[in-house]
Coordinates of C-alpha atoms in Angstrom, one line a residue:
M23 CA 2.9 0.9 -38.6
S24 CA 1.8 4.4 -38.3
S25 CA 2.8 7.0 -35.5
A26 CA -0.8 6.6 -34.2
E27 CA -0.5 2.9 -33.8
R28 CA 2.9 2.7 -32.2
D29 CA 3.2 1.6 -28.7
L30 CA 4.7 4.2 -26.2
M31 CA 6.9 3.1 -23.2
R32 CA 7.9 5.5 -20.2
I33 CA 11.2 5.2 -19.1
V34 CA 13.0 6.9 -16.1
I35 CA 16.8 7.5 -15.9
V36 CA 18.2 7.7 -12.5
G37 CA 21.5 7.7 -10.9
H38 CA 24.2 9.5 -8.8
V39 CA 24.7 13.2 -9.5
D40 CA 27.4 13.8 -12.1
H41 CA 27.3 10.0 -13.3
G42 CA 26.2 11.3 -16.7
K43 CA 22.6 11.1 -17.0
S44 CA 21.8 14.0 -19.3
T45 CA 24.7 13.3 -21.5
L46 CA 23.5 9.7 -22.1
V47 CA 19.9 11.0 -22.9
G48 CA 21.2 13.7 -25.3
R49 CA 23.5 11.1 -27.1
L50 CA 20.4 8.8 -26.9
F51 CA 18.4 11.1 -28.8
H52 CA 21.0 11.9 -31.5
D53 CA 22.0 8.3 -32.1
T54 CA 18.4 7.3 -32.7
G55 CA 17.7 10.2 -35.0
S56 CA 15.1 11.6 -32.6
L57 CA 16.3 15.2 -32.3
P58 CA 14.3 17.8 -33.8
D59 CA 15.5 19.8 -36.9
G60 CA 18.3 22.4 -35.7
K61 CA 18.5 21.3 -32.2
F62 CA 22.1 20.0 -32.3
E63 CA 22.9 23.2 -34.1
A64 CA 21.5 25.3 -31.4
I65 CA 23.3 23.4 -28.8
K66 CA 26.6 23.7 -30.5
A67 CA 26.1 27.5 -31.0
M68 CA 25.3 28.0 -27.4
C69 CA 28.4 26.1 -26.3
E70 CA 30.4 28.3 -28.8
R71 CA 28.9 31.5 -27.3
R72 CA 29.9 30.4 -23.7
G73 CA 33.4 29.4 -24.7
M74 CA 32.8 25.9 -23.7
P75 CA 33.3 22.4 -25.2
F76 CA 29.9 20.9 -26.6
E77 CA 27.8 19.3 -24.0
W78 CA 25.0 16.8 -24.9
A79 CA 23.7 17.3 -21.5
F80 CA 22.3 20.9 -22.4
L81 CA 19.6 19.0 -24.3
M82 CA 17.9 17.9 -21.1
D83 CA 19.2 20.6 -18.7
A84 CA 16.3 23.0 -19.8
F85 CA 16.8 25.2 -17.0
Q86 CA 19.4 28.3 -16.8
S87 CA 20.1 27.5 -13.0
E88 CA 20.9 24.0 -14.0
R89 CA 23.3 25.1 -16.7
D90 CA 24.9 27.4 -14.2
Q91 CA 25.3 24.7 -11.4
G92 CA 25.6 21.4 -13.4
I93 CA 23.0 19.4 -12.0
T94 CA 19.4 18.3 -12.9
I95 CA 17.0 19.6 -10.4
D96 CA 13.7 18.9 -11.8
T97 CA 12.3 16.1 -14.1
A98 CA 12.3 16.5 -17.7
Q99 CA 10.4 14.6 -20.5
I100 CA 11.5 14.1 -24.0
W101 CA 10.4 11.8 -26.6
F102 CA 12.5 9.6 -28.9
K103 CA 11.9 6.8 -31.1
T104 CA 13.2 3.3 -32.3
A105 CA 12.2 1.3 -35.1
L106 CA 10.1 -0.7 -32.7
R107 CA 8.3 2.0 -30.4
D108 CA 8.1 5.3 -29.2
Y109 CA 9.6 6.3 -25.8
T110 CA 9.2 8.8 -23.1
I111 CA 12.4 9.1 -21.1
I112 CA 12.2 10.8 -17.7
D113 CA 15.4 12.2 -16.5
A114 CA 15.0 12.4 -12.7
P115 CA 17.4 14.4 -10.5
G116 CA 20.2 12.3 -8.6
H117 CA 20.9 14.9 -6.1
R118 CA 19.7 13.9 -2.3
E119 CA 18.2 17.1 -2.0
F120 CA 16.0 16.7 -5.1
I121 CA 15.0 13.2 -4.2
K122 CA 11.2 14.1 -4.2
N123 CA 11.5 15.0 -7.8
M124 CA 13.0 11.7 -8.6
I125 CA 10.2 9.9 -7.0
T126 CA 7.8 12.1 -9.0
G127 CA 9.3 11.2 -12.3
A128 CA 9.7 7.4 -11.4
S129 CA 6.1 7.1 -10.2
S130 CA 4.6 6.8 -13.8
A131 CA 7.7 4.6 -15.4
E132 CA 7.3 1.2 -16.6
A133 CA 11.2 0.7 -16.8
A134 CA 14.4 2.3 -15.7
L135 CA 17.8 3.0 -16.5
M136 CA 20.3 3.1 -13.6
L137 CA 23.5 5.1 -14.2
I138 CA 26.5 4.2 -12.4
D139 CA 30.1 5.9 -13.2
A140 CA 32.7 3.4 -13.7
G141 CA 35.5 5.5 -12.0
Q142 CA 33.3 6.3 -8.8
G143 CA 31.5 3.1 -8.6
I144 CA 28.4 2.3 -6.5
Q145 CA 27.4 5.4 -4.5
Q146 CA 24.7 5.6 -1.8
Q147 CA 22.6 7.5 -4.2
S148 CA 22.9 4.3 -6.5
R149 CA 21.4 2.1 -3.8
L150 CA 18.9 4.5 -2.7
H151 CA 17.4 5.0 -6.1
A152 CA 17.1 1.1 -6.7
F153 CA 15.4 1.0 -3.5
L154 CA 13.0 3.7 -4.5
L155 CA 12.4 1.9 -7.9
N156 CA 11.5 -1.2 -6.2
L157 CA 9.3 0.7 -3.9
L158 CA 7.4 2.2 -6.9
G159 CA 7.0 -1.1 -8.5
V160 CA 9.5 -0.6 -11.1
K161 CA 10.8 -4.1 -12.1
Q162 CA 12.4 -3.6 -15.5
I163 CA 15.8 -2.3 -15.0
V164 CA 18.8 -1.7 -17.1
V165 CA 22.1 -0.9 -15.2
L166 CA 24.5 1.1 -17.1
V167 CA 28.0 1.3 -16.4
N168 CA 28.9 4.8 -17.8
K169 CA 32.4 6.4 -18.6
M170 CA 33.9 3.2 -19.3
D171 CA 36.7 5.4 -21.4
L172 CA 37.9 6.8 -17.9
V173 CA 38.9 3.3 -16.8
D174 CA 40.4 2.2 -20.1
F175 CA 37.4 -0.2 -20.9
S176 CA 38.5 -2.6 -18.2
E177 CA 36.6 -5.8 -18.2
A178 CA 37.6 -6.4 -14.7
R179 CA 36.2 -2.9 -13.5
F180 CA 33.0 -3.6 -15.0
A181 CA 32.7 -7.1 -13.7
E182 CA 33.4 -5.9 -10.4
I183 CA 30.6 -3.2 -10.4
A184 CA 28.3 -5.5 -12.1
R185 CA 28.8 -8.2 -9.3
E186 CA 28.4 -5.8 -6.3
Y187 CA 25.2 -4.1 -7.9
S188 CA 23.8 -7.2 -8.7
S189 CA 24.3 -8.4 -5.2
Y190 CA 22.4 -5.3 -3.9
L191 CA 19.6 -5.5 -6.3
G192 CA 19.1 -9.2 -5.4
S193 CA 18.9 -8.4 -1.5
L194 CA 15.8 -6.3 -2.6
G195 CA 14.3 -9.0 -4.7
I196 CA 15.3 -7.3 -8.1
K197 CA 17.2 -8.9 -11.0
A198 CA 18.7 -6.3 -13.5
S199 CA 17.5 -7.2 -17.0
Y200 CA 20.9 -6.2 -18.5
I201 CA 24.1 -4.5 -17.3
I202 CA 25.7 -2.8 -20.2
P203 CA 29.2 -1.0 -20.5
L204 CA 28.9 2.5 -21.9
A205 CA 30.8 5.7 -22.8
A206 CA 27.9 7.7 -23.2
R207 CA 29.9 10.9 -24.6
D208 CA 31.0 8.9 -27.6
G209 CA 28.0 6.6 -28.1
D210 CA 29.6 3.4 -27.0
N211 CA 27.1 0.5 -26.8
I212 CA 24.1 2.9 -27.2
A213 CA 22.8 2.5 -30.6
T214 CA 25.7 0.4 -32.0
K215 CA 28.2 -2.1 -30.4
S216 CA 31.3 -0.7 -29.6
A217 CA 34.7 -2.1 -30.8
R218 CA 36.4 -0.9 -27.5
T219 CA 34.2 -3.7 -25.4
P220 CA 34.9 -6.7 -27.7
W221 CA 34.6 -8.8 -24.1
Y222 CA 30.9 -7.7 -23.7
P223 CA 28.5 -10.2 -25.4
G224 CA 25.2 -8.4 -24.6
P225 CA 22.7 -6.0 -26.3
T226 CA 23.1 -2.4 -26.9
L227 CA 21.1 -0.1 -24.9
I228 CA 18.5 0.4 -27.8
E229 CA 18.3 -3.5 -28.3
A230 CA 17.6 -3.7 -24.3
L231 CA 14.9 -1.2 -24.4
D232 CA 13.3 -2.6 -27.5
S233 CA 13.2 -5.9 -25.6
F234 CA 11.1 -4.6 -22.6
T235 CA 7.5 -5.5 -22.1
P236 CA 5.1 -2.5 -22.1
A237 CA 2.7 -2.4 -19.0
A238 CA -0.9 -3.7 -19.5
P239 CA -3.0 -0.8 -20.7
L240 CA -4.7 0.9 -18.1
A241 CA -8.2 0.3 -19.8
A242 CA -7.7 -3.5 -19.2
L243 CA -7.4 -3.0 -15.5
P244 CA -10.6 -3.0 -13.4
L245 CA -12.8 0.0 -13.5
R246 CA -11.9 2.8 -11.0
L247 CA -13.5 6.2 -11.3
P248 CA -12.9 8.7 -8.4
I249 CA -16.0 11.1 -8.1
Q250 CA -14.1 14.6 -8.2
D251 CA -17.4 16.7 -8.0
I252 CA -21.4 16.5 -8.4
Y253 CA -23.2 18.9 -10.7
K254 CA -26.8 19.7 -10.7
F255 CA -28.4 20.7 -14.1
D256 CA -32.1 20.8 -14.2
D257 CA -33.4 17.6 -12.6
R258 CA -30.2 15.6 -13.0
R259 CA -27.1 15.0 -10.8
I260 CA -24.1 14.6 -12.7
L261 CA -21.1 12.7 -11.3
A262 CA -18.0 14.2 -12.6
G263 CA -14.4 12.4 -12.7
R264 CA -11.5 11.1 -14.6
V265 CA -11.3 7.4 -15.4
V266 CA -8.1 6.1 -13.9
S267 CA -8.5 2.6 -15.0
G268 CA -11.0 0.4 -16.6
R269 CA -13.8 1.1 -18.9
F270 CA -17.6 1.2 -18.7
K271 CA -20.7 1.8 -20.9
V272 CA -24.2 3.0 -20.4
G273 CA -26.2 0.3 -18.8
D274 CA -23.5 -1.1 -16.6
T275 CA -24.2 -1.2 -12.9
L276 CA -21.8 0.9 -10.9
L277 CA -20.9 0.3 -7.2
F278 CA -19.8 3.3 -5.2
S279 CA -17.3 2.9 -2.5
P280 CA -17.4 3.1 0.5
S281 CA -21.0 3.9 0.6
N282 CA -21.8 0.8 -1.2
K283 CA -24.6 2.2 -3.1
T284 CA -25.4 0.9 -6.7
A285 CA -27.1 2.2 -9.8
K286 CA -27.2 1.6 -13.5
V287 CA -25.4 4.2 -15.7
A288 CA -28.0 6.2 -17.6
S289 CA -25.7 8.4 -19.6
I290 CA -22.0 9.4 -20.2
E291 CA -21.5 13.0 -21.0
G292 CA -18.6 15.3 -21.6
W293 CA -18.2 19.0 -21.7
S294 CA -19.5 20.7 -24.9
A295 CA -19.6 17.3 -26.3
P296 CA -22.3 14.8 -27.6
E297 CA -23.4 11.7 -25.3
A298 CA -21.1 8.9 -25.5
H299 CA -22.0 5.2 -25.2
D300 CA -18.9 4.2 -23.4
A301 CA -15.6 5.6 -21.6
E302 CA -12.1 4.3 -20.6
A303 CA -9.1 5.2 -18.7
G304 CA -7.9 8.6 -19.3
Q305 CA -11.2 10.2 -20.0
S306 CA -12.7 12.8 -18.1
V307 CA -16.6 12.3 -18.1
G308 CA -19.9 13.1 -16.4
V309 CA -22.1 10.3 -15.3
T310 CA -26.0 10.3 -14.7
L311 CA -27.6 7.5 -13.1
D312 CA -30.9 5.5 -13.3
E313 CA -31.7 6.8 -9.7
Q314 CA -30.8 9.7 -7.7
L315 CA -28.3 8.6 -5.1
F316 CA -26.5 10.7 -2.7
I317 CA -23.0 10.3 -3.9
E318 CA -20.2 12.4 -2.4
R319 CA -16.7 13.6 -3.6
G320 CA -14.0 11.0 -2.8
E321 CA -16.3 8.0 -3.5
M322 CA -14.8 5.4 -5.9
A323 CA -17.1 3.9 -8.9
S324 CA -16.3 0.5 -9.9
H325 CA -18.1 -2.7 -11.4
V326 CA -19.6 -4.9 -8.6
D327 CA -17.6 -7.9 -9.4
T328 CA -14.1 -6.1 -9.4
A329 CA -14.6 -3.7 -6.5
P330 CA -11.7 -2.2 -4.4
I331 CA -11.3 -3.6 -0.7
E332 CA -12.7 -1.5 1.8
T333 CA -10.9 -1.2 5.1
N334 CA -9.9 1.4 7.7
A335 CA -6.3 -0.1 8.3
F336 CA -3.5 -0.8 5.8
K337 CA 0.0 -1.3 5.5
A338 CA 2.1 1.1 3.5
K339 CA 5.8 1.7 2.4
L340 CA 6.5 5.4 2.3
F341 CA 9.3 8.0 1.7
W342 CA 9.2 10.7 4.1
L343 CA 9.9 14.1 2.8
A344 CA 9.3 16.4 5.5
K345 CA 11.9 17.9 7.7
K346 CA 9.8 17.3 11.0
P347 CA 10.1 13.4 11.6
L348 CA 6.8 11.3 11.2
K349 CA 5.9 10.2 14.7
L350 CA 4.1 7.0 15.9
G351 CA 0.6 8.1 16.8
E352 CA 0.4 11.3 14.8
N353 CA -2.4 12.3 12.7
Y354 CA -2.0 13.2 9.0
R355 CA -4.0 13.8 6.0
L356 CA -4.1 11.0 3.4
R357 CA -4.9 12.0 -0.1
L358 CA -5.9 8.9 -2.3
Q359 CA -7.3 10.0 -5.7
T360 CA -10.1 12.5 -4.9
R361 CA -10.5 11.4 -1.2
D362 CA -9.0 13.2 1.6
V363 CA -9.2 11.7 5.0
N364 CA -7.4 11.8 8.4
V365 CA -5.2 8.8 9.3
V366 CA -3.2 8.0 12.4
V367 CA 0.3 6.2 12.3
E368 CA -0.9 3.2 14.5
S369 CA 2.7 1.4 13.8
I370 CA 6.1 1.8 12.4
V371 CA 7.0 -1.6 11.4
C372 CA 10.4 -0.7 10.4
I373 CA 12.9 1.5 8.8
Y374 CA 14.8 0.5 5.9
D375 CA 18.5 1.2 5.5
A376 CA 19.4 1.5 1.9
E377 CA 23.0 1.4 2.6
S378 CA 23.2 -1.8 4.8
F379 CA 20.4 -3.7 3.2
S380 CA 18.6 -4.0 6.4
A381 CA 15.4 -3.1 8.4
R382 CA 15.3 -1.8 11.8
P383 CA 12.7 -0.8 14.5
S384 CA 12.0 2.7 15.2
E385 CA 9.6 5.0 17.0
I386 CA 10.3 7.9 14.3
V387 CA 10.9 8.2 10.7
E388 CA 13.3 11.0 9.5
R389 CA 13.5 12.9 6.4
N390 CA 14.6 10.9 3.3
D391 CA 13.9 7.5 5.4
I392 CA 12.0 4.7 3.9
A393 CA 9.7 3.3 6.1
E394 CA 7.0 0.4 6.5
V395 CA 3.9 1.7 8.5
I396 CA 0.4 1.0 9.4
L397 CA -2.1 3.7 8.9
R398 CA -5.7 3.8 10.3
S399 CA -8.5 6.0 9.6
T400 CA -11.8 6.3 11.4
A401 CA -13.6 6.2 8.0
L402 CA -13.6 3.1 5.7
L403 CA -11.4 3.6 2.6
A404 CA -11.7 2.0 -0.7
L405 CA -8.2 0.7 -1.6
D406 CA -6.2 -1.4 -4.2
G407 CA -2.8 -2.7 -3.6
V408 CA -0.1 -1.1 -5.8
E409 CA 0.7 -4.6 -7.3
A410 CA -3.3 -4.8 -8.6
N411 CA -3.4 -1.2 -9.8
P412 CA -0.5 1.1 -10.0
K413 CA -2.8 4.1 -10.2
T414 CA -4.9 3.6 -7.2
G415 CA -2.3 1.9 -5.0
R416 CA -0.4 4.9 -4.4
F417 CA -1.2 7.9 -1.9
V418 CA 0.6 11.0 -0.4
L419 CA 0.5 12.2 3.3
S420 CA 0.1 15.9 3.9
D421 CA -0.3 18.3 6.8
G422 CA -3.2 19.8 5.1
R423 CA -0.8 22.1 3.2
N424 CA 2.3 20.5 2.2
I425 CA 2.9 16.9 1.0
L426 CA 4.8 15.0 3.6
A427 CA 5.3 11.7 2.1
G428 CA 4.4 9.6 -1.0
G429 CA 3.8 5.8 -0.4
T430 CA 2.3 2.5 -1.8
I431 CA -0.5 0.4 -0.4
A432 CA -0.2 -3.2 0.6
L433 CA -3.3 -5.1 1.7
E434 CA -1.9 -8.4 2.5
G435 CA -3.3 -9.8 5.8
Y436 CA -6.1 -7.3 6.0
P437 CA -9.5 -8.5 5.2
D438 CA -12.0 -6.7 3.0
Q439 CA -14.8 -5.2 5.3
R440 CA -17.2 -4.5 2.6
R441 CA -19.4 -7.3 3.5
M442 CA -19.3 -6.6 7.1
V443 CA -20.9 -3.2 6.6
T444 CA -23.4 -4.0 4.0
V445 CA -26.9 -4.7 5.1
R446 CA -28.7 -7.1 2.7
S447 CA -31.7 -8.3 4.9
A448 CA -34.8 -6.3 4.4
N449 CA -38.5 -6.4 5.9
I450 CA -37.2 -7.3 9.5
T451 CA -39.0 -6.2 12.5
D452 CA -37.5 -6.3 16.1
V453 CA -39.4 -8.8 18.5
A454 CA -39.9 -7.8 22.0
H455 CA -39.1 -10.8 24.4
G456 CA -41.7 -11.5 27.1
V457 CA -38.9 -12.0 29.7
T458 CA -37.0 -8.8 30.6
A459 CA -33.4 -8.4 31.1
A460 CA -34.2 -7.5 34.7
Q461 CA -36.1 -10.5 35.3
R462 CA -33.1 -12.7 33.6
T463 CA -30.7 -10.9 36.2
L464 CA -33.0 -11.6 39.0
R465 CA -33.5 -15.5 38.1
N466 CA -29.7 -15.9 37.3
G467 CA -28.3 -13.7 40.0
H468 CA -26.3 -11.7 37.6
P469 CA -26.7 -9.8 34.3
G470 CA -25.5 -11.2 31.1
G471 CA -22.2 -10.0 29.5
V472 CA -19.5 -10.7 27.1
L473 CA -15.9 -11.8 27.9
W474 CA -13.9 -11.2 24.8
L475 CA -10.4 -13.0 25.4
T476 CA -8.0 -11.7 22.6
G477 CA -4.3 -12.5 22.0
L478 CA -1.8 -14.2 19.8
S479 CA -1.8 -18.1 19.5
G480 CA -0.2 -19.6 22.3
A481 CA -1.0 -16.8 24.8
G482 CA -3.2 -18.9 26.8
K483 CA -6.7 -17.7 25.8
S484 CA -8.4 -21.3 25.5
T485 CA -6.8 -22.6 28.7
I486 CA -7.7 -19.6 30.7
A487 CA -11.4 -19.5 29.2
M488 CA -12.1 -23.1 30.1
A489 CA -10.7 -22.8 33.4
V490 CA -12.6 -19.5 34.0
E491 CA -15.8 -21.3 33.0
Q492 CA -15.3 -23.9 35.5
E493 CA -14.8 -21.7 38.3
L494 CA -17.6 -19.4 37.6
F495 CA -19.7 -22.3 37.0
R496 CA -18.9 -23.7 40.4
R497 CA -19.7 -20.2 41.9
G498 CA -23.1 -20.4 40.6
F499 CA -22.7 -18.1 37.4
H500 CA -24.6 -19.0 34.2
V501 CA -21.6 -19.2 31.8
F502 CA -20.4 -20.6 28.5
V503 CA -17.2 -20.7 26.4
L504 CA -17.3 -19.9 22.7
D505 CA -13.7 -21.2 21.3
G506 CA -12.5 -21.4 17.9
D507 CA -12.8 -25.2 17.5
N508 CA -16.4 -25.5 18.8
V509 CA -17.5 -22.5 16.4
R510 CA -15.5 -23.7 13.4
R511 CA -17.3 -27.2 13.5
G512 CA -20.5 -25.6 13.2
L513 CA -21.3 -21.9 12.9
S514 CA -18.4 -21.1 10.6
A515 CA -17.9 -24.6 9.1
N516 CA -18.2 -22.9 5.7
L517 CA -15.4 -20.4 6.2
G518 CA -11.7 -20.8 5.3
F519 CA -8.7 -18.7 7.0
A520 CA -8.2 -16.1 4.2
P521 CA -8.5 -12.4 5.9
E522 CA -11.9 -12.1 4.9
D523 CA -13.2 -15.4 6.2
R524 CA -11.5 -14.5 9.5
A525 CA -13.3 -11.4 9.7
E526 CA -16.7 -13.1 8.9
N527 CA -15.9 -15.7 11.6
I528 CA -15.4 -12.9 14.2
R529 CA -18.3 -11.1 13.1
R530 CA -20.6 -14.2 13.7
I531 CA -19.1 -14.8 16.8
G532 CA -19.9 -11.2 18.0
E533 CA -23.6 -11.6 17.1
V534 CA -23.8 -15.1 18.7
A535 CA -22.1 -13.9 21.9
T536 CA -24.6 -11.1 22.0
L537 CA -27.4 -13.3 21.9
F538 CA -26.1 -15.7 24.6
A539 CA -25.7 -12.4 26.8
E540 CA -29.1 -11.1 26.1
S541 CA -30.5 -14.5 27.5
G542 CA -28.7 -13.7 30.8
Q543 CA -25.6 -15.7 30.4
I544 CA -22.0 -14.8 30.7
V545 CA -20.4 -15.8 27.6
I546 CA -16.7 -16.2 27.2
T547 CA -15.0 -16.1 23.5
A548 CA -11.4 -17.2 23.1
F549 CA -10.3 -16.0 19.8
I550 CA -7.2 -14.6 18.3
S551 CA -9.4 -11.9 16.7
P552 CA -6.4 -10.0 15.4
Y553 CA -7.9 -6.8 14.0
R554 CA -9.2 -3.8 16.2
T555 CA -11.9 -3.2 13.8
D556 CA -13.5 -6.8 14.1
R557 CA -13.3 -6.6 17.9
Q558 CA -14.9 -3.1 18.0
R559 CA -17.6 -4.4 15.6
A560 CA -18.3 -7.1 18.1
R561 CA -18.5 -4.7 20.9
Q562 CA -20.9 -2.5 19.1
A563 CA -23.0 -5.5 18.3
A564 CA -23.2 -6.3 22.3
E565 CA -23.7 -2.8 23.4
A566 CA -26.4 -2.1 20.8
T567 CA -28.8 -4.1 23.1
A568 CA -28.6 -1.7 25.8
T569 CA -28.6 -4.5 28.3
T570 CA -25.2 -6.2 27.3
V571 CA -22.0 -5.2 28.5
F572 CA -18.7 -6.0 26.6
H573 CA -15.4 -6.7 28.3
E574 CA -12.3 -6.9 26.2
I575 CA -9.7 -9.0 28.0
Y576 CA -6.2 -8.9 26.7
I577 CA -4.4 -12.1 27.0
K578 CA -0.8 -10.8 26.9
A579 CA 2.2 -12.9 25.8
D580 CA 4.8 -11.3 23.0
L581 CA 5.6 -13.5 19.8
A582 CA 8.7 -14.9 21.4
T583 CA 7.0 -16.3 24.3
C584 CA 3.8 -17.8 22.2
E585 CA 6.5 -19.2 19.7
G586 CA 8.2 -20.9 22.5
R587 CA 5.3 -22.3 23.9
D588 CA 3.6 -23.2 20.3
P589 CA 1.2 -25.8 21.9
K590 CA -0.2 -27.1 18.6
G591 CA 3.1 -26.7 16.6
L592 CA 1.5 -23.9 14.4
Y593 CA 4.3 -21.5 14.6
Q594 CA 6.6 -24.1 13.3
K595 CA 4.5 -24.9 10.3
A596 CA 4.1 -21.0 9.9
R597 CA 7.9 -20.7 9.7
A598 CA 8.3 -23.4 7.2
G599 CA 5.6 -21.9 4.9
E600 CA 3.1 -24.4 5.5
I601 CA 0.4 -21.9 7.0
A602 CA -0.3 -18.8 5.1
E603 CA -1.5 -15.7 6.6
F604 CA -0.5 -17.0 10.2
T605 CA -1.0 -14.3 12.8
G606 CA 2.2 -12.6 14.3
I607 CA 4.4 -14.2 11.5
S608 CA 2.6 -13.3 7.8
A609 CA -0.4 -11.6 9.1
P610 CA -0.6 -8.7 11.7
Y611 CA -1.9 -8.8 15.3
E612 CA -3.2 -5.4 16.5
P613 CA -3.3 -5.4 20.5
P614 CA -6.1 -3.5 22.3
L615 CA -5.4 -0.1 22.9
K616 CA -7.8 0.2 26.0
P617 CA -8.9 -3.2 27.2
E618 CA -10.9 -3.7 30.3
L619 CA -8.6 -6.0 31.8
V620 CA -4.9 -7.1 30.9
V621 CA -3.7 -10.6 32.0
D622 CA -0.1 -10.9 31.4
T623 CA 0.7 -14.6 30.9
E624 CA 4.3 -13.9 30.5
K625 CA 4.4 -13.0 34.2
L626 CA 1.4 -15.0 35.8
S627 CA 0.7 -18.7 36.1
I628 CA -2.2 -20.2 34.6
A629 CA -3.8 -20.3 38.0
D630 CA -3.1 -16.7 38.8
A631 CA -4.3 -15.9 35.6
V632 CA -7.6 -17.6 35.9
A633 CA -7.8 -16.2 39.4
C634 CA -7.3 -12.5 38.0
V635 CA -10.2 -13.1 35.5
V636 CA -12.6 -14.5 38.2
S637 CA -12.1 -11.7 40.5
Y638 CA -12.7 -9.3 37.7
V639 CA -16.1 -11.1 37.0
E640 CA -17.0 -11.1 40.8
S641 CA -16.3 -7.5 40.9
R642 CA -18.4 -6.5 37.7
F643 CA -21.2 -9.4 37.9
R644 CA -21.4 -10.0 41.6
K645 CA -24.9 -11.4 42.4
P646 CA -27.2 -8.9 44.3
G647 CA -27.4 -9.9 48.1

């Protein structure tokens, strides 16, 4: 196989400072015959000039400051080869002060080598680095127990470290591919089996690396072309950007997110290069379309059938780098490929403690903390989860100047809002009713309106809604309840319970509730409706009529209370894994920020809760005298 045809794999090497990473890499290059001509001699001569023993580490530690201090402070990349493939090995710093550089180095790796000193054993950095590798999605890991010569190649010591570290990795959901005893300085178990570890039956480091599976080529993933700039030449608009994944060709229909505009590719152009028929991941291209669309920087081009999800809220795992802590409710700039938008920290789900393997609640995220948060933007974002696309599933937060955090995107539980905002109907003309809203109010004795009850399952929404309907009807109000069961049997009978289906269900309910209210009725809805975006869309639908008022009523009860009630046994089934995407357990619930009314059913009886809502309606919809 020629060098042009050989596979290339990117490996990151991490570990606690002074555990011998650079020494390992230097020896690895030597033992695979990958050192450039004269490099060994140059290192040897340098050591002689300094009057110091020969150090393999100087092959990697390229900076003078590193040689003086004896620590690696930046990531370095050097290529080496085996009989099977070529490798790029990324030496990432182990010192806690340079953890940002470690993340930068590991972000593009397909596999990792985790180094542990046999004498010192597992350190906090050993745990933190494993946690970060998991955060970045690196699953192929070889644990190397180095400096075995300092513990007389003790099988018992090796087994102790292997057992303890395997337990920690297991708590993260990781299983080490191999755990190998090494003496990197002498080359034990790097390229050849060591006679000093006859008790070790596993592969050498080279054999372990060659057993790894390269990541799928980026060109095989769905097309993602972030638009970086738009150029105008003569009568043409050229959309410029770098293809980060997938491929496309002239004649393909592209969808631009989040604007949801589509057009066909008329040409693919390069700088001072002839037109091309196609393009794929890694290429920087210019694209012209068959019609002049107004496309802006930051839009994401894709094929229609493999488009990213559109949402304005998502869950993220991030590593906080700034000295000033991240705080709940703070605003930051989200950089996502060529998109740069404001986001607010809506929720800090938890802080991960890499030392105790636990998660804990917190209102702030301190420097070097790993946290799970929910971020929300006022604008729709085109997103991929990191598992689906490692290139577009990562982001950074900044203050407009400095990078504050790096993180990965998780979209489980968040619906795709694309179809909620895409208008497909055409040739529609508004029809004016012959009966005015004022006439309906006069006839009914009250205006129409929407009472939108939201809260967790078990909070009491349906019970309260039905009782309020009875009492308002007794008092002469024109009132009707839209509840989950009566809607699911008909209007939404074709929808399931996936996040997108639930969002569409709420959209339909919002539109139907608005029609009821326009007819002069008070319509009460009793739905979990977990997402603020969906409830806001229902509000906008109602208030767009200029005659309908939307009242968001939060039926408040915490998860423990609702789970204790569990009137339909749903929480029990969710805990048992029988119900996927169950709100409060495996899917999020976003409480209202500024509801018109809060009814706390943890403190109020059903009768008092009903009286509270009825009193509210009387004060807002009171019949004219």
